[in-house]
Every structure is written in C-alpha cells, then in structure tokens.
Coordinates of C-alpha atoms in Angstrom, one line a residue:
M1 CA -20.3 -5.4 -12.3
V2 CA -18.6 -5.6 -9.0
Y3 CA -20.7 -4.5 -5.9
V4 CA -18.8 -3.2 -3.0
V5 CA -20.9 -3.8 0.1
S6 CA -19.8 -2.4 3.5
D7 CA -21.3 -1.4 6.8
S8 CA -18.4 1.4 7.0
I9 CA -16.9 3.4 4.3
G10 CA -16.2 0.6 1.9
E11 CA -12.9 1.8 0.7
T12 CA -10.9 -1.2 1.6
A13 CA -13.1 -3.6 -0.5
E14 CA -13.1 -1.3 -3.4
F15 CA -9.1 -1.0 -3.5
V16 CA -9.2 -4.8 -3.4
A17 CA -11.9 -5.0 -6.1
R18 CA -9.8 -2.2 -8.4
A19 CA -6.5 -4.3 -7.8
A20 CA -8.3 -7.3 -9.1
A21 CA -10.0 -5.8 -12.1
S22 CA -6.4 -4.3 -13.0
Q23 CA -5.4 -8.0 -13.7
F24 CA -7.8 -7.9 -16.5
D25 CA -6.9 -4.4 -17.8
G26 CA -10.1 -3.3 -16.2
N27 CA -12.1 -4.0 -19.5
G28 CA -15.6 -4.3 -19.1
V29 CA -15.4 -4.3 -15.0
E30 CA -17.6 -1.6 -13.4
I31 CA -17.4 -1.3 -9.5
K32 CA -20.3 0.2 -7.5
R33 CA -19.6 1.1 -3.8
V34 CA -22.5 0.7 -1.3
P35 CA -21.3 1.9 2.0
Y36 CA -22.9 2.3 5.4
V37 CA -25.2 -0.8 5.0
S38 CA -27.0 -1.3 8.4
E39 CA -30.4 -3.0 7.6
E40 CA -31.1 -6.4 5.7
Q41 CA -33.6 -4.6 3.4
Q42 CA -30.5 -2.7 2.1
L43 CA -28.9 -6.1 1.1
V44 CA -32.2 -7.6 -0.3
N45 CA -32.2 -4.4 -2.7
I46 CA -28.4 -4.9 -3.5
V47 CA -29.1 -8.5 -4.4
E48 CA -32.0 -7.9 -6.5
E49 CA -30.0 -5.3 -8.6
A50 CA -27.1 -7.6 -8.9
S51 CA -29.4 -10.6 -9.9
E52 CA -30.1 -8.5 -13.0
K53 CA -26.5 -8.0 -14.0
T54 CA -23.3 -10.3 -14.7
A55 CA -22.2 -9.4 -11.1
V56 CA -20.0 -10.5 -8.0
I57 CA -20.4 -8.9 -4.6
A58 CA -17.3 -8.2 -2.5
H59 CA -17.9 -7.2 1.2
T60 CA -16.3 -5.9 4.2
L61 CA -19.2 -6.6 6.6
V62 CA -17.9 -7.0 10.0
V63 CA -21.4 -7.5 11.8
N64 CA -22.4 -10.9 11.7
E65 CA -25.9 -10.7 11.0
L66 CA -25.4 -8.5 7.9
R67 CA -22.5 -10.9 6.7
E68 CA -24.7 -13.9 7.1
A69 CA -27.8 -12.3 5.5
L70 CA -25.9 -11.3 2.4
M71 CA -24.3 -14.6 1.8
R72 CA -27.7 -16.2 2.2
L73 CA -29.5 -13.7 0.0
A74 CA -26.8 -14.0 -2.7
R75 CA -26.9 -17.8 -2.6
E76 CA -30.6 -17.7 -3.4
K77 CA -29.7 -15.9 -6.4
A78 CA -26.4 -17.6 -7.4
I79 CA -24.5 -14.5 -7.2
P80 CA -20.7 -15.1 -6.2
T81 CA -19.6 -13.3 -3.0
V82 CA -16.0 -12.6 -1.8
D83 CA -15.5 -11.9 1.8
I84 CA -12.4 -9.6 2.1
L85 CA -12.1 -9.1 5.9
G86 CA -13.6 -12.3 7.4
P87 CA -10.8 -14.7 6.6
M88 CA -8.3 -12.4 8.1
I89 CA -10.4 -11.7 11.3
Q90 CA -10.8 -15.3 11.8
G91 CA -6.9 -15.9 11.5
I92 CA -6.3 -13.3 13.9
E93 CA -8.9 -14.6 16.2
L94 CA -7.3 -18.0 16.1
V95 CA -3.8 -17.1 17.1
T96 CA -4.9 -14.3 19.6
L97 CA -7.8 -16.4 21.2
R98 CA -9.7 -13.4 21.4
E99 CA -13.1 -12.2 20.1
P100 CA -13.3 -9.4 17.5
V101 CA -15.5 -6.5 18.6
R102 CA -17.4 -6.5 15.2
K103 CA -17.7 -2.8 15.1
P104 CA -17.8 -1.0 11.8
G105 CA -15.6 1.9 10.9
L106 CA -13.1 1.2 13.4
L107 CA -10.2 1.7 11.0
H108 CA -11.3 5.4 10.5
Q109 CA -11.6 6.6 14.2
L110 CA -9.7 9.6 15.2
D111 CA -6.6 8.0 16.5
E112 CA -2.9 8.8 16.7
Q113 CA -2.3 7.7 13.0
Y114 CA -5.1 9.8 11.8
F115 CA -3.6 12.7 13.3
R116 CA -0.2 11.9 12.0
K117 CA -1.7 11.6 8.6
V118 CA -3.2 14.9 8.8
E119 CA 0.3 16.4 10.1
A120 CA 2.1 14.8 7.2
I121 CA -0.2 16.3 4.6
E122 CA 0.3 19.7 6.1
F123 CA 3.9 19.2 6.1
A124 CA 3.9 18.3 2.4
V125 CA 1.9 21.5 1.5
K126 CA 4.0 23.9 3.8
Y127 CA 7.5 22.6 2.3
D128 CA 6.2 21.9 -1.2
D129 CA 8.5 22.9 -4.1
G130 CA 11.3 24.1 -1.9
K131 CA 9.2 26.9 -0.5
D132 CA 11.0 26.9 2.9
P133 CA 14.4 24.8 2.7
R134 CA 14.6 24.8 6.3
G135 CA 11.7 22.4 6.7
I136 CA 13.4 19.7 4.8
L137 CA 15.7 19.1 8.0
H138 CA 12.5 18.0 9.9
G139 CA 10.9 15.6 7.5
D140 CA 11.2 11.7 6.8
V141 CA 12.0 12.1 3.0
V142 CA 13.0 14.6 0.5
L143 CA 12.5 14.4 -3.1
V144 CA 14.9 15.9 -5.5
G145 CA 14.4 16.3 -9.3
I146 CA 13.6 18.7 -12.3
S147 CA 10.2 20.1 -13.1
R148 CA 7.4 17.4 -14.1
T149 CA 9.0 14.6 -12.4
S150 CA 6.0 14.0 -10.1
K151 CA 7.5 15.4 -6.9
T152 CA 4.5 17.0 -5.4
P153 CA 2.0 14.3 -6.3
V154 CA 4.3 11.6 -4.8
C155 CA 4.8 13.8 -1.7
M156 CA 1.0 14.0 -1.2
Y157 CA 0.6 10.2 -1.7
L158 CA 3.4 9.7 0.9
A159 CA 1.6 12.2 3.2
H160 CA -1.5 9.9 3.3
K161 CA 0.8 7.0 4.3
R162 CA 1.8 9.2 7.2
I163 CA 5.4 9.9 5.8
K164 CA 6.3 13.6 6.0
A165 CA 7.8 14.3 2.7
S166 CA 9.2 17.5 1.0
N167 CA 10.5 18.3 -2.1
V168 CA 13.1 20.5 -3.9
P169 CA 13.3 21.4 -7.5
L170 CA 16.7 21.2 -9.2
V171 CA 17.1 24.3 -11.5
P172 CA 20.4 24.9 -13.2
E173 CA 20.1 28.7 -12.5
V174 CA 19.1 28.1 -8.7
P175 CA 21.8 26.6 -6.4
P176 CA 20.2 23.6 -4.2
P177 CA 19.8 24.9 -0.5
E178 CA 22.6 24.0 1.6
E179 CA 20.2 22.2 3.9
L180 CA 20.2 19.2 1.6
F181 CA 23.9 18.7 2.0
Q182 CA 23.1 18.5 5.9
L183 CA 20.7 15.4 5.7
P184 CA 21.8 11.7 6.0
R185 CA 21.8 10.3 2.5
R186 CA 19.2 7.6 3.4
K187 CA 16.6 10.8 3.7
I188 CA 17.1 11.9 0.2
I189 CA 15.8 10.4 -3.3
G190 CA 16.3 11.7 -6.6
L191 CA 13.6 11.4 -9.1
T192 CA 14.6 11.4 -13.0
I193 CA 12.7 10.7 -16.3
S194 CA 13.2 10.2 -19.9
P195 CA 14.0 13.2 -22.0
R196 CA 11.5 12.2 -24.6
I197 CA 8.8 11.6 -22.2
L198 CA 9.5 14.7 -20.2
N199 CA 9.3 16.7 -23.5
G200 CA 5.9 15.4 -24.1
I201 CA 4.9 16.3 -20.6
R202 CA 6.1 19.7 -20.6
S203 CA 4.7 20.3 -24.1
E204 CA 1.0 19.6 -23.0
R205 CA 1.6 21.6 -19.8
L206 CA 2.3 24.6 -21.8
K207 CA -0.4 24.0 -24.1
T208 CA -3.0 23.6 -21.1
L209 CA -1.4 27.1 -19.9
G210 CA -2.2 28.5 -23.4
L211 CA 1.5 29.0 -24.2
V212 CA 3.5 27.9 -27.2
G213 CA 4.5 24.4 -27.2
T214 CA 8.2 25.3 -28.7
A215 CA 9.0 27.5 -25.6
D216 CA 12.4 26.8 -24.1
Y217 CA 10.9 25.0 -21.0
A218 CA 9.9 22.3 -23.4
S219 CA 12.7 22.3 -25.9
M220 CA 15.0 18.9 -25.8
E221 CA 18.1 21.0 -25.2
R222 CA 16.7 22.6 -22.1
I223 CA 15.6 19.3 -20.7
L224 CA 19.1 17.6 -21.5
R225 CA 20.8 20.4 -19.7
E226 CA 18.4 20.2 -16.5
L227 CA 18.8 16.4 -16.4
D228 CA 22.5 16.6 -16.6
Y229 CA 22.5 19.3 -13.9
A230 CA 20.1 17.2 -11.8
E231 CA 22.2 14.1 -11.9
S232 CA 25.4 16.1 -11.1
I233 CA 23.6 17.2 -7.7
M234 CA 22.3 13.9 -7.1
R235 CA 25.9 12.2 -7.5
R236 CA 27.0 14.8 -4.9
L237 CA 24.3 14.0 -2.8
G238 CA 24.9 10.3 -3.0
C239 CA 21.2 9.7 -3.0
P240 CA 19.4 6.7 -4.5
I241 CA 17.6 7.7 -8.0
I242 CA 14.2 6.5 -9.3
D243 CA 13.3 6.7 -12.9
V244 CA 9.5 7.8 -13.1
S245 CA 9.4 7.2 -16.9
N246 CA 6.0 5.5 -17.5
K247 CA 5.3 5.0 -13.8
A248 CA 2.1 5.9 -11.9
V249 CA 2.3 8.1 -8.7
E250 CA 1.4 5.1 -6.7
E251 CA 4.3 3.1 -8.3
T252 CA 6.8 5.9 -7.8
A253 CA 5.5 6.1 -4.1
A254 CA 5.9 2.6 -3.5
K255 CA 9.6 2.6 -4.7
V256 CA 10.1 5.6 -2.3
L257 CA 8.6 3.6 0.7
E258 CA 10.8 0.6 -0.2
I259 CA 14.0 2.6 -0.1
Y260 CA 12.6 4.5 3.0
F261 CA 11.8 1.6 4.9
R262 CA 14.5 -0.9 4.0
G263 CA 17.4 1.5 3.1
E264 CA 17.6 -0.1 -0.5
R265 CA 20.2 2.0 -2.7
N266 CA 19.9 -0.1 -6.1
V267 CA 16.6 1.0 -7.5

C-alpha cells in the first residue's frame, strides 16, 4: 500500500507513485490518496493505519510542521516515507536564496495557465472531428488520421497541457478541408495504426453499438483502403506520422508534444 499524503489535492504525489508502481507492473501495489491534511491528528490516524499494512508513505506536505510531524510519526512505526517536493524546494531555495512561502495548493490557483487550459479544452471540444475546419487555422496542432486512431482523446489530453489541438478525420469519400493545406507543416501530425489492431478495435466498437462485427467499417479491405488513402494525404501534407499501434493515449500525446516543441520529423 502506498499512502499519498498532501496538504493540497495530492495529485502530484499520486502521479509519481503510480509512475513508480508501473516499474513493478503495478502488481500488488495499491495507492490511497489522502488530500487536504491540515492537522497532526490526521497524520496520527494515517500512520496508525499504515502500520497495520506493508506500506510506504509518499507526501507533498509543504507546511513544515506537518512534514516534520509525519516523518517523526512514521519513524516511530518504522514506516518508510518519500518526500516528493522537499528536495526540489530545497534546491530552488539554494540557488535563488529565497524562502518558499510554504502555502498548500498554489499550483492549482486560478492563474493564467489555468485559464489557458480551460480555453484549450473548449477549443478541442469545439473543433473535434472536423466539425468546423475553419478552426484548425487558429490552433497549435492538428491531428489527422482515420477513424479510431485516438485523435479525440489525444486532443483532450493535449488540452490539459494547454495545447490547442483539433483533429480532422480522413475518409476516402470526403475530401480533406482546404484549410489543412494552408497550415505550416510543423502544425500537422498524422496518426496511423496497424491494420490488424484497428480491425480488432473497430470490431469491438461495433459490438458495443449492437451492430454486426463483420460490417464494412471493420472489414480488412475497408481498413486497408482507408489507411492507403490517409497515407497519400499525409504525404501531400508532408507531416510527421506517429504509429499509435499498442500506444496509450499518454504515450501518443507525449510524441505529439515532442514534435510540437522540438520540431522533430523522424518519429
């Protein structure tokens, strides 16, 4: 059991804990988040509960009194602790020669970055799936690809990173919008996928809709035709292409961000 303890939301510590647990395939690792800790008695209860399990406590406590209390209580029960924010705060303090304010929740205040995120989410929703091709001229990134290549979820993930992303489906029967060819190549990224994997995804999609799994949408012939068509459009656009086969949305989004920020073309 990993207890994630914070005097704010605790999502930073949880993210790090989950990333660490993934290195062990996540097997047998359970994560329990305990946010908004403000009193020592809460820490006493957490440590007492953790002492009854095989546990480690990860924390992002920025209030000195709470952090010191947790470390003292955990030592008494021989429970290992991981201070996720402390070393970084100390490092910045050393080079800036400034005292940290030690106020919980500053990361989540309604600042300019927060409103940029909201704006990016609204943009992704408004210009999803080629609804209004005029919008693609005003975003940061445009994803192109055939159906079920994770265009929409990747755009939403990017929006949470404050990137305005739209997407355009490539369908053989529908010409791509002219706006695509007006964009700088660095703004367009193509998504492709293995025909076999796509066949499985589309077949499952049809089942969830209560449709026959052998419909043309999921047929290998149709998939190959769509992929060939999409590849021809991407060649015309001269855009980089990411193969999303067996990639999680986060992994694909990370590749998109890499291309966006560094201008890489060989994916």
